[in-house]
Amino acid sequence: MTSQVSSPSEQADEAVVGEQRKPAGTKDVRRLDRVIIRFAGDSGDGMQLTGDRFTSETASFGNDLSTLPNFPAEIRAPAGTLPGVSSFQLHFADHDILTPGDAPNVLVAMNPAALKANLGDVPRGAEIIVNTDEFTKRAMQKVGYATSPLEDGSLDGYSLHPVPLTTLTVEALKEFDLTRKEAERSKNMFALGLLSWMYHRPTEGTEKFLKSKFAKKPDIAAANITAFRAGWNFGETTEDFAVSYEIAPATTAFPVGTYRNISGNLALSYGLIAASRQADLPLYLGSYPITPASDILHELSRHKNFGVRTFQAEDEIAGIGAALGAAFGGSLAVTTTSGPGVALKSETIGLAVSLELPLLVIDIQRGGPSTGLPTKTEQADLLQAMFGRNGEAPIPVIAPCTPADCFDTALEAARIALTYRTPVMLLSDGYLANGSEPWRIPEPDELPDLTVQFAQGPNHTLDDGSEVFWPYKRDPQTLARPWAIPGTPGLEHRIGGIEKEDGTGNISYAPANHDFMVRTRQAKIDGIEVPDLEVDDLHEAKTLVLGWGSTYGPITAAVRRLRTAGESIAQAHLRHLNPFPRNLGAVLGRYEKVVIPEMNLGQLATLIRAKYLVDAHSYNQVNGMPFKAEQLAKALKEAIDA
């Protein structure tokens, strides 16, 4: 869905409860400027769908938002167990926000496991809505509850709403020819209806979605819509929910434009399509399914009308091999994967370095090593991207900072690959891939011109005056070699992994030639034009917090908190990780302290220390979850005071 917003402003990430009023009805309506909701249940309870629908309606209403889906790696994790809990957190507000929020104001727990797995994140005084039907003795024992938390006083510090969601759903659907088990599956729609009433969310979009999703099963569509409406009506009529809440649209948070909610993987997909159109090249994706990158393959496969070709290969090596072949044939070539796949693709990435062909390698990082944590986020592939190939095989590395920024970063990756004839590594991660936020849909004339010129004829004159084509004769500005499409008359040339002779492209084992080619390939990467690093420093601070990738939101939220408290701190965020911006050394030299938060054990900090001899302080987390703003604010305050 899209929505229109008006003029820009910048506001704090944190906010407070507003006024309370009483409308024409019988229940109070309290105005808030933000709220954080977490839906939690079994991985089969539809929590991701519930959260996604609530998010879509929130986006259409015009709020700023940020989401955090969190689910098990197993396709169907053991029901009723702590490892099987799936959750979806949504932070939405009437002002500019940056993160999914540190702690939920509202927890919807569909069973005892969901309550126990998430209660530690819920602050005292928050609202907890529990499905009492699932709190059976056996279900509670499965997660270690000796007594019912709904009755033993352990939840007295919270605003508890016991709701028999399953029973109410089955009762609402008794007119339908459904078994009890079939009817119970709609309890997530009942919960969605209840929360939609509580927060005055639109309903038309969800009902339209359900009709479309179950178009071939109209009875199921009708049942889900009935459950959804029943949840809404329950909120309206029950005495347990005496207050509903309003969060106004974020009408002053963004530049004028048309907005839609978008996830990182969807933004990447759209960015790749836009890049192919701007380059006037067919888009080719050679890929093998792997969490959390598979959504890009799924999405691009839907867009054959834009000249997109997708190939689901038998393995990671075949996927990148096909993509590199497509690059040789003149396509904008892409391969998508996660960390384990990058390891398998490393030899072919090295081949692309040797062949000097444009290729986009998109790594949606996840927890490792090996299979690791497939559905959890991490930033631990940076050094692999920089050095994870045999020999001297340098490639550019860039990283988006928000889900919406994935669109622009895809265009930038294509610019570098096409201009400099090189593979490019784009490092997103699971947090960005699955999370979502509002994205302003750009106008076509705002997109960069990525047009390329293929080689058309001879480019070198021999001593005897004859004109020939040299495949490794370089552009003096970019050091890029010509892109010669197979079948072009007179442009026959060798390809392969053995070292080439400068200019001619002939096979060469000459030591001096290899030394020259290695240094030339490195110089080409070092010479890539990237924008200078921008620094947000309001008061000539002595401490700089430097980040990259998905830490942008939590870092910026933490910096806002510190500045609100009167602290002076500067912030900078890297998109280009190889090569670094040319002014990075000068920026680092202006500060007494440099703090680098990362979701790894200090990989960017290692690179910064090695290249600039800066005693950067590394602050690290590798628990599969993004940083919390309060956690970072505390760590940065300690760094300022040290």
XYZ file of C-alpha atoms in Angstrom:
642
model
C 0.000 0.000 0.000
C 1.094 3.581 -0.574
C 0.384 6.774 1.277
C 1.090 10.451 0.779
C 2.977 12.530 3.347
C 3.964 16.163 3.390
C 6.846 18.197 4.774
C 10.021 16.934 6.521
C 11.102 17.231 10.127
C 13.424 15.421 12.487
C 12.256 14.321 15.906
C 13.550 12.229 18.782
C 13.267 8.454 18.641
C 11.627 8.338 22.061
C 8.269 9.855 22.976
C 5.660 10.030 25.739
C 1.980 9.308 26.192
C -0.326 12.105 25.139
C -3.787 13.208 26.168
C -6.825 11.075 26.898
C -10.257 11.886 25.537
C -13.724 10.374 25.288
C -15.433 10.200 21.890
C -19.112 9.887 21.157
C -18.991 6.202 22.182
C -18.587 4.763 25.637
C -14.852 4.020 25.728
C -11.937 6.304 26.304
C -9.467 6.967 23.492
C -5.923 7.790 24.512
C -3.584 9.548 22.121
C -0.030 8.227 21.940
C 2.839 9.303 19.747
C 4.320 5.813 19.439
C 3.814 2.192 20.474
C 5.704 -1.100 20.217
C 3.669 -4.292 19.727
C 4.972 -7.851 19.669
C 2.903 -10.790 18.411
C 4.242 -14.142 19.635
C 3.137 -17.754 19.279
C 4.058 -21.087 17.749
C 5.716 -20.965 14.359
C 2.455 -22.400 12.991
C 0.225 -19.760 14.603
C 0.604 -17.231 11.784
C 2.440 -14.573 13.776
C 4.455 -13.387 10.765
C 1.291 -13.019 8.690
C -0.466 -11.247 11.552
C 2.419 -8.837 12.016
C 2.731 -8.264 8.302
C -0.963 -7.385 7.952
C -0.868 -5.040 10.954
C 2.230 -3.423 9.427
C 0.589 -2.990 6.030
C -2.418 -1.250 7.542
C -0.143 0.926 9.664
C 1.830 1.923 6.579
C -1.345 2.794 4.675
C -2.460 4.901 7.638
C 0.720 6.979 7.293
C 2.692 6.166 10.448
C 6.450 5.806 10.412
C 7.332 2.242 11.332
C 10.091 -0.308 11.791
C 9.660 -4.069 12.156
C 11.566 -7.045 13.541
C 10.333 -10.495 12.457
C 11.922 -13.284 14.534
C 11.265 -16.942 13.801
C 12.847 -20.400 14.136
C 15.000 -21.928 11.404
C 12.924 -25.105 11.339
C 10.051 -25.198 8.858
C 7.781 -26.460 11.648
C 9.493 -26.219 15.002
C 8.160 -28.343 17.887
C 4.786 -26.959 18.933
C 4.536 -25.403 22.367
C 8.288 -25.298 22.999
C 10.549 -22.321 23.601
C 12.667 -23.011 20.471
C 9.453 -23.069 18.434
C 8.322 -19.540 19.321
C 7.864 -17.128 16.432
C 7.405 -13.402 16.992
C 6.881 -10.186 15.081
C 7.632 -6.793 16.640
C 6.363 -3.520 15.196
C 7.263 -0.009 16.322
C 5.077 2.717 14.818
C 4.785 6.415 15.558
C 3.601 9.845 14.512
C 7.235 10.957 14.066
C 10.506 9.765 12.602
C 11.726 6.508 14.223
C 14.749 4.334 13.526
C 14.402 0.944 15.207
C 11.785 -1.727 15.991
C 12.043 -0.581 19.602
C 13.856 -1.916 22.628
C 10.890 -3.341 24.560
C 7.250 -3.974 23.633
C 4.477 -1.914 25.187
C 2.066 -4.700 24.210
C 2.757 -8.437 24.070
C 0.245 -10.768 22.445
C 1.127 -14.294 23.673
C -0.711 -17.132 21.988
C 0.553 -19.855 24.387
C 2.725 -20.388 27.501
C 5.906 -20.786 25.443
C 5.338 -17.419 23.772
C 4.790 -15.768 27.146
C 7.851 -17.280 28.761
C 10.145 -16.652 25.763
C 9.227 -12.967 25.576
C 8.317 -11.873 29.091
C 11.900 -10.893 29.895
C 11.718 -8.148 27.249
C 8.441 -6.683 28.515
C 8.728 -3.750 30.954
C 6.569 -3.562 34.061
C 3.269 -1.837 33.411
C 3.060 -3.007 29.813
C -0.047 -4.716 28.453
C -0.031 -8.493 27.987
C -2.808 -10.210 26.046
C -2.762 -13.991 26.524
C -4.749 -16.757 24.909
C -6.009 -18.478 28.054
C -7.234 -21.536 26.114
C -3.646 -22.651 25.572
C -2.625 -22.473 29.228
C -3.297 -26.124 29.922
C -1.338 -28.060 32.523
C 0.564 -30.022 29.879
C 1.420 -26.916 27.820
C 2.715 -25.090 30.900
C 4.787 -28.043 32.072
C 6.388 -28.270 28.619
C 8.035 -24.866 29.165
C 8.732 -25.214 32.874
C 5.765 -23.475 34.514
C 5.019 -25.312 37.790
C 1.962 -23.122 38.349
C -0.077 -20.965 36.008
C 1.490 -17.508 35.587
C -2.036 -16.221 35.031
C -2.980 -17.150 38.582
C 0.160 -17.206 40.748
C 0.693 -13.432 40.901
C 3.848 -13.409 38.764
C 2.160 -11.082 36.275
C 0.774 -8.627 38.824
C 3.153 -5.931 37.654
C 1.630 -5.937 34.171
C -1.715 -4.939 32.698
C -2.932 -8.479 31.984
C -5.775 -9.228 29.575
C -6.770 -12.917 29.677
C -8.698 -13.667 26.482
C -9.939 -17.123 25.402
C -8.901 -16.459 21.800
C -9.371 -20.019 20.575
C -12.828 -20.433 22.105
C -14.004 -17.052 20.851
C -12.730 -17.812 17.352
C -14.416 -21.217 17.208
C -17.662 -19.694 18.478
C -17.495 -16.919 15.855
C -17.066 -19.498 13.092
C -19.708 -22.016 14.184
C -21.873 -21.175 11.166
C -19.115 -22.384 8.825
C -18.671 -26.005 7.824
C -15.249 -26.266 9.494
C -13.744 -28.728 11.934
C -12.656 -27.315 15.280
C -9.011 -27.612 14.216
C -9.707 -25.699 11.003
C -11.580 -22.993 12.881
C -8.781 -22.642 15.438
C -6.359 -21.680 12.686
C -8.151 -18.335 12.382
C -7.362 -17.273 15.935
C -4.514 -15.109 14.657
C -7.071 -13.141 12.627
C -9.199 -12.710 15.767
C -6.126 -11.344 17.564
C -5.386 -9.084 14.583
C -8.939 -7.729 14.683
C -8.664 -7.025 18.403
C -5.355 -5.153 18.032
C -6.697 -3.306 15.002
C -9.554 -2.038 17.165
C -7.214 -1.128 20.028
C -5.019 1.020 17.775
C -7.593 2.280 15.265
C -5.992 0.544 12.300
C -7.759 0.450 8.920
C -9.458 -2.862 8.096
C -10.275 -2.667 4.401
C -6.808 -3.684 3.266
C -6.744 -6.830 5.401
C -10.174 -7.962 4.224
C -9.143 -7.371 0.614
C -5.921 -9.311 1.237
C -7.781 -12.289 2.701
C -10.199 -12.384 -0.234
C -7.253 -12.393 -2.631
C -5.149 -14.898 -0.686
C -7.986 -17.413 -0.462
C -9.647 -16.570 -3.783
C -9.836 -20.278 -4.675
C -11.236 -21.101 -1.227
C -14.001 -18.543 -0.644
C -15.265 -20.326 2.488
C -11.828 -20.045 4.120
C -11.622 -16.393 3.095
C -15.032 -15.710 4.608
C -14.107 -17.545 7.817
C -10.913 -15.526 8.281
C -12.732 -12.266 7.603
C -15.428 -13.270 10.105
C -12.776 -14.043 12.741
C -11.068 -10.722 12.018
C -14.341 -8.814 12.446
C -15.164 -10.795 15.579
C -11.876 -9.701 17.135
C -12.667 -6.091 16.315
C -16.171 -6.380 17.787
C -14.814 -8.095 20.893
C -12.574 -5.114 21.570
C -15.473 -2.766 21.047
C -17.854 -4.590 23.418
C -15.786 -6.254 26.150
C -15.299 -4.483 29.471
C -11.701 -5.746 29.753
C -10.511 -3.238 27.149
C -11.747 0.097 28.437
C -9.300 2.205 26.425
C -8.274 2.280 22.777
C -5.365 4.247 21.355
C -4.705 6.660 18.528
C -1.313 7.246 16.907
C -1.606 10.007 14.315
C 0.022 9.721 10.888
C 3.629 10.882 10.649
C 2.675 13.762 8.385
C 5.772 15.839 9.177
C 8.415 13.118 9.306
C 9.334 12.748 5.643
C 9.842 14.651 2.387
C 6.835 15.023 0.132
C 6.179 11.942 -1.975
C 4.380 8.660 -2.403
C 5.406 6.049 0.151
C 4.964 2.329 0.601
C 6.091 -0.161 3.206
C 9.069 -2.187 1.985
C 11.381 -4.882 3.337
C 15.109 -4.981 2.626
C 14.951 -7.971 0.297
C 12.069 -6.458 -1.660
C 13.942 -3.147 -1.921
C 17.009 -4.995 -3.183
C 14.905 -6.757 -5.792
C 13.397 -3.506 -7.010
C 16.814 -1.849 -6.989
C 18.256 -4.582 -9.195
C 15.391 -4.239 -11.661
C 15.809 -0.456 -11.713
C 19.558 -0.854 -12.285
C 18.989 -3.152 -15.246
C 16.559 -0.682 -16.813
C 18.894 2.259 -16.214
C 21.760 0.281 -17.760
C 19.540 -0.973 -20.603
C 20.775 -4.497 -19.889
C 18.813 -7.683 -19.210
C 18.918 -8.744 -15.556
C 20.082 -12.291 -14.874
C 19.980 -13.942 -11.457
C 21.804 -17.231 -10.932
C 21.008 -18.397 -7.425
C 20.493 -21.283 -5.040
C 17.870 -20.961 -2.273
C 19.322 -20.082 1.122
C 17.877 -18.292 4.146
C 17.600 -15.297 4.376
C 18.337 -14.498 0.697
C 15.705 -16.663 -1.011
C 13.062 -13.912 -1.112
C 15.108 -12.073 -3.752
C 14.958 -15.114 -6.038
C 11.225 -15.441 -5.385
C 10.555 -11.772 -6.119
C 12.701 -11.441 -9.241
C 11.108 -14.552 -10.729
C 7.839 -12.587 -10.881
C 9.202 -9.884 -13.182
C 9.843 -11.466 -16.561
C 8.009 -8.475 -18.038
C 11.073 -6.379 -17.191
C 13.433 -8.739 -18.989
C 14.465 -10.507 -15.784
C 15.731 -14.069 -16.062
C 16.069 -16.173 -12.930
C 17.851 -19.502 -12.700
C 17.460 -21.666 -9.592
C 20.614 -23.741 -9.803
C 21.366 -27.130 -8.275
C 23.952 -25.621 -5.916
C 25.742 -22.402 -4.999
C 28.657 -22.991 -7.376
C 26.382 -23.548 -10.359
C 24.402 -20.420 -9.478
C 27.382 -18.078 -9.595
C 28.872 -19.909 -12.578
C 25.712 -19.246 -14.561
C 25.675 -15.619 -13.414
C 29.286 -15.088 -14.489
C 28.467 -16.631 -17.854
C 25.580 -14.189 -18.181
C 27.967 -11.318 -17.393
C 30.260 -12.539 -20.182
C 27.215 -12.521 -22.459
C 26.317 -8.895 -21.680
C 23.753 -9.101 -18.873
C 23.621 -7.303 -15.561
C 24.470 -10.462 -13.643
C 23.601 -11.159 -10.004
C 24.004 -14.031 -7.589
C 22.386 -14.030 -4.138
C 23.364 -16.029 -1.086
C 24.321 -15.940 2.582
C 27.640 -16.587 4.319
C 27.873 -20.361 3.700
C 27.145 -19.769 0.022
C 29.828 -17.088 -0.240
C 32.343 -19.710 0.868
C 31.261 -22.016 -1.957
C 31.235 -19.180 -4.498
C 34.700 -17.887 -3.582
C 36.624 -19.532 -6.449
C 34.211 -18.189 -9.060
C 34.368 -14.723 -7.470
C 38.131 -14.976 -7.955
C 37.533 -15.965 -11.571
C 35.359 -12.867 -12.019
C 38.213 -10.781 -10.577
C 40.587 -12.317 -13.124
C 38.166 -11.941 -16.035
C 37.294 -8.399 -14.878
C 33.599 -8.755 -15.578
C 30.740 -6.962 -13.766
C 28.987 -9.260 -11.290
C 26.872 -8.456 -8.222
C 27.343 -10.857 -5.309
C 24.640 -10.179 -2.720
C 25.328 -11.667 0.718
C 22.395 -11.521 3.157
C 24.402 -12.217 6.292
C 23.207 -14.538 9.043
C 24.605 -16.069 12.211
C 27.492 -18.494 11.688
C 29.821 -20.308 11.442
C 28.743 -23.183 9.172
C 24.937 -23.473 9.194
C 24.915 -21.352 12.341
C 21.695 -19.432 12.965
C 19.894 -19.347 9.589
C 17.057 -17.033 10.684
C 19.060 -14.744 12.977
C 21.048 -11.675 11.999
C 24.792 -11.019 12.138
C 27.461 -8.821 10.482
C 30.260 -11.356 10.567
C 31.008 -11.756 6.831
C 32.937 -8.504 6.381
C 36.416 -10.029 6.507
C 35.212 -12.910 4.331
C 34.002 -10.363 1.768
C 37.308 -8.517 1.937
C 39.733 -11.441 1.898
C 37.861 -14.725 1.449
C 39.510 -15.730 -1.836
C 42.824 -17.264 -2.791
C 45.497 -14.956 -4.130
C 45.256 -11.180 -4.368
C 41.634 -10.839 -5.439
C 40.316 -7.418 -4.327
C 36.659 -6.531 -4.824
C 34.551 -3.538 -3.808
C 32.347 -4.064 -0.734
C 29.295 -1.940 0.102
C 26.517 -2.234 2.682
C 23.011 -0.740 3.032
C 22.004 0.783 6.359
C 18.185 0.418 6.378
C 15.620 -1.740 4.568
C 14.705 1.121 2.214
C 18.380 1.943 1.609
C 18.783 -1.504 0.044
C 17.206 -0.039 -3.113
C 19.812 2.703 -3.483
C 22.653 0.387 -2.521
C 21.696 -2.049 -5.286
C 21.938 0.816 -7.796
C 25.312 1.845 -6.371
C 26.620 -1.721 -6.567
C 25.563 -1.862 -10.215
C 27.252 1.487 -10.936
C 30.556 0.279 -9.549
C 30.393 -3.138 -11.233
C 29.508 -1.729 -14.651
C 31.877 1.236 -14.558
C 34.925 -0.603 -13.259
C 34.254 -4.099 -14.676
C 34.529 -5.900 -11.376
C 32.526 -8.169 -9.120
C 30.989 -6.230 -6.215
C 29.986 -7.657 -2.834
C 26.835 -6.194 -1.270
C 26.490 -7.021 2.436
C 22.951 -6.879 3.757
C 21.786 -9.028 6.699
C 18.754 -10.811 8.091
C 17.640 -7.790 10.131
C 17.451 -5.588 7.033
C 16.212 -8.362 4.746
C 13.121 -9.213 6.803
C 12.538 -5.876 8.514
C 10.531 -3.125 6.849
C 9.996 0.627 6.887
C 8.336 3.325 4.750
C 10.102 3.968 1.425
C 9.576 6.963 -0.795
C 9.090 5.691 -4.335
C 11.603 7.635 -6.468
C 10.740 9.394 -9.692
C 12.379 7.880 -12.798
C 14.448 11.011 -13.424
C 15.999 10.637 -9.937
C 17.658 7.348 -10.877
C 21.283 7.344 -12.075
C 22.234 6.793 -15.712
C 24.025 3.418 -15.781
C 24.332 3.111 -19.555
C 27.384 1.122 -20.675
C 29.213 0.918 -23.981
C 30.226 -2.504 -25.270
C 33.379 -2.843 -27.335
C 32.541 -2.495 -31.033
C 35.845 -2.978 -32.882
C 39.644 -2.860 -32.727
C 41.145 -0.707 -29.976
C 44.900 -1.042 -30.514
C 47.330 -0.418 -33.352
C 50.376 -2.684 -33.662
C 53.826 -1.509 -34.718
C 53.129 -2.682 -38.270
C 50.031 -0.494 -38.459
C 47.457 -3.262 -38.206
C 44.472 -2.713 -35.935
C 43.596 -5.406 -33.388
C 41.378 -5.903 -30.326
C 43.164 -6.108 -26.999
C 40.780 -7.391 -24.304
C 42.936 -6.049 -21.454
C 43.625 -2.576 -22.790
C 42.347 -0.293 -20.050
C 40.393 2.910 -19.740
C 42.940 5.433 -18.410
C 40.422 6.866 -15.906
C 38.833 3.744 -14.438
C 41.405 1.068 -15.431
C 38.410 -0.974 -16.630
C 38.971 -3.307 -19.563
C 36.566 -3.313 -22.538
C 33.406 -5.412 -22.318
C 33.339 -7.487 -25.505
C 30.182 -9.466 -26.170
C 30.635 -12.962 -27.642
C 29.828 -13.066 -31.320
C 30.924 -9.501 -32.071
C 33.035 -9.758 -35.259
C 36.750 -9.205 -34.706
C 36.556 -9.229 -30.901
C 37.511 -12.852 -30.315
C 39.542 -13.229 -27.099
C 40.493 -15.774 -24.473
C 38.818 -16.140 -21.096
C 39.811 -18.362 -18.199
C 41.379 -18.384 -14.776
C 45.038 -18.491 -15.765
C 46.867 -15.160 -15.551
C 46.539 -12.939 -18.612
C 49.128 -10.766 -20.288
C 48.549 -7.067 -19.920
C 46.806 -5.721 -22.988
C 46.701 -8.797 -25.215
C 44.997 -11.133 -22.777
C 47.304 -13.964 -23.791
C 48.191 -16.545 -21.153
C 51.300 -15.411 -19.295
C 53.487 -16.920 -16.581
C 55.982 -14.045 -16.667
C 56.751 -12.903 -13.092
C 56.881 -9.239 -14.013
C 53.544 -9.417 -15.837
C 51.839 -11.156 -12.888
C 53.194 -8.532 -10.495
C 51.903 -5.788 -12.800
C 48.460 -7.350 -13.207
C 48.040 -7.917 -9.470
C 48.947 -4.318 -8.726
C 46.745 -3.017 -11.547
C 43.690 -4.906 -10.317
C 44.300 -3.518 -6.832
C 44.763 0.005 -8.196
C 41.468 -0.284 -10.062
C 39.614 -1.024 -6.813
C 41.526 1.617 -4.873
C 40.644 4.182 -7.522
C 36.873 3.672 -7.407
C 35.137 7.009 -6.892
C 33.020 6.923 -3.738
C 31.467 9.865 -1.874
C 33.249 11.373 1.095
C 32.106 10.222 4.510
C 29.564 12.587 6.030
C 29.836 13.266 9.753
C 26.971 14.330 12.015
C 28.763 16.465 14.625
C 26.753 19.275 16.160
C 29.162 20.507 18.842
C 32.716 19.503 17.867
C 32.540 16.358 19.966
C 35.576 14.456 21.169
C 33.996 11.018 20.613
C 32.952 9.573 17.261
C 30.733 6.520 16.878
C 31.425 4.835 13.532
C 29.115 2.166 12.122
C 28.312 0.202 9.010
C 25.343 -1.725 7.693
C 22.259 -2.367 9.781
C 23.648 -0.855 13.000
C 22.626 2.566 11.628
C 19.181 2.612 13.257
C 20.226 1.587 16.781
C 23.331 3.821 16.674
C 21.352 6.859 15.530
C 18.643 6.244 18.126
C 21.320 5.947 20.836
C 23.029 9.153 19.682
C 19.687 10.980 19.822
C 19.155 9.823 23.399
C 22.604 10.972 24.460
C 22.207 14.368 22.827
C 18.802 14.806 24.453
C 20.554 14.147 27.773
C 23.098 16.872 27.019
C 26.005 14.744 25.793
C 28.190 15.731 22.853
C 28.911 12.896 20.421
C 29.560 12.649 16.679
C 28.267 9.973 14.321
C 29.354 8.648 10.914
C 28.183 5.620 8.970
C 30.023 3.762 6.218
C 28.327 2.506 3.066
C 31.594 1.887 1.188
C 33.849 -0.582 2.980
C 36.261 -1.234 0.114
C 37.547 1.169 -0.850
C 36.950 3.356 2.178
C 35.988 6.989 1.517
C 39.098 9.059 0.866
C 38.433 11.400 3.787
C 37.992 8.621 6.365
C 41.519 8.956 7.741
C 41.113 12.698 8.215
C 37.742 12.187 9.903
C 39.135 9.638 12.354
C 42.046 11.947 13.152
C 39.710 14.674 14.410
C 38.476 12.671 17.415
C 40.070 11.579 20.655
C 37.927 8.455 20.827
C 36.393 6.277 18.125
C 33.767 3.654 19.059
C 32.695 1.019 16.505
C 29.594 -1.048 17.392
C 29.264 -4.229 15.315
C 27.292 -7.466 15.337
C 30.529 -9.446 15.189
C 33.718 -9.566 17.243
C 35.228 -6.400 15.782
C 35.818 -6.901 12.064
C 35.493 -3.282 10.921
C 37.487 -2.225 13.972
C 40.267 -4.586 12.856
C 40.348 -2.982 9.404
C 40.294 0.553 10.831
C 43.111 -0.167 13.257
C 45.235 -1.806 10.552
C 44.776 0.881 7.892
C 44.654 4.074 9.942
C 46.531 3.092 13.138
C 43.596 4.373 15.192
C 42.991 2.853 18.617
C 39.326 2.261 17.891
C 37.184 0.876 20.706
C 35.134 -2.101 19.569
C 31.678 -2.745 21.049
C 30.306 -6.087 19.938
C 27.239 -8.317 20.060
C 26.730 -11.704 18.395
C 23.478 -13.026 19.874
C 21.520 -13.116 16.612
C 19.549 -9.961 17.447
C 20.096 -6.294 16.555
C 21.404 -3.835 19.113
C 18.956 -2.079 21.399
C 19.150 1.699 21.465
C 19.313 1.907 25.273
C 22.079 -0.696 25.370
C 24.150 1.293 22.867
C 23.429 4.599 24.583
C 24.810 3.210 27.837
C 27.947 1.844 26.135
C 28.575 5.122 24.308
C 28.090 7.132 27.513
C 30.713 4.956 29.197
C 33.074 5.582 26.282
C 32.534 9.345 26.533
C 33.210 9.322 30.267
C 36.223 6.971 30.135
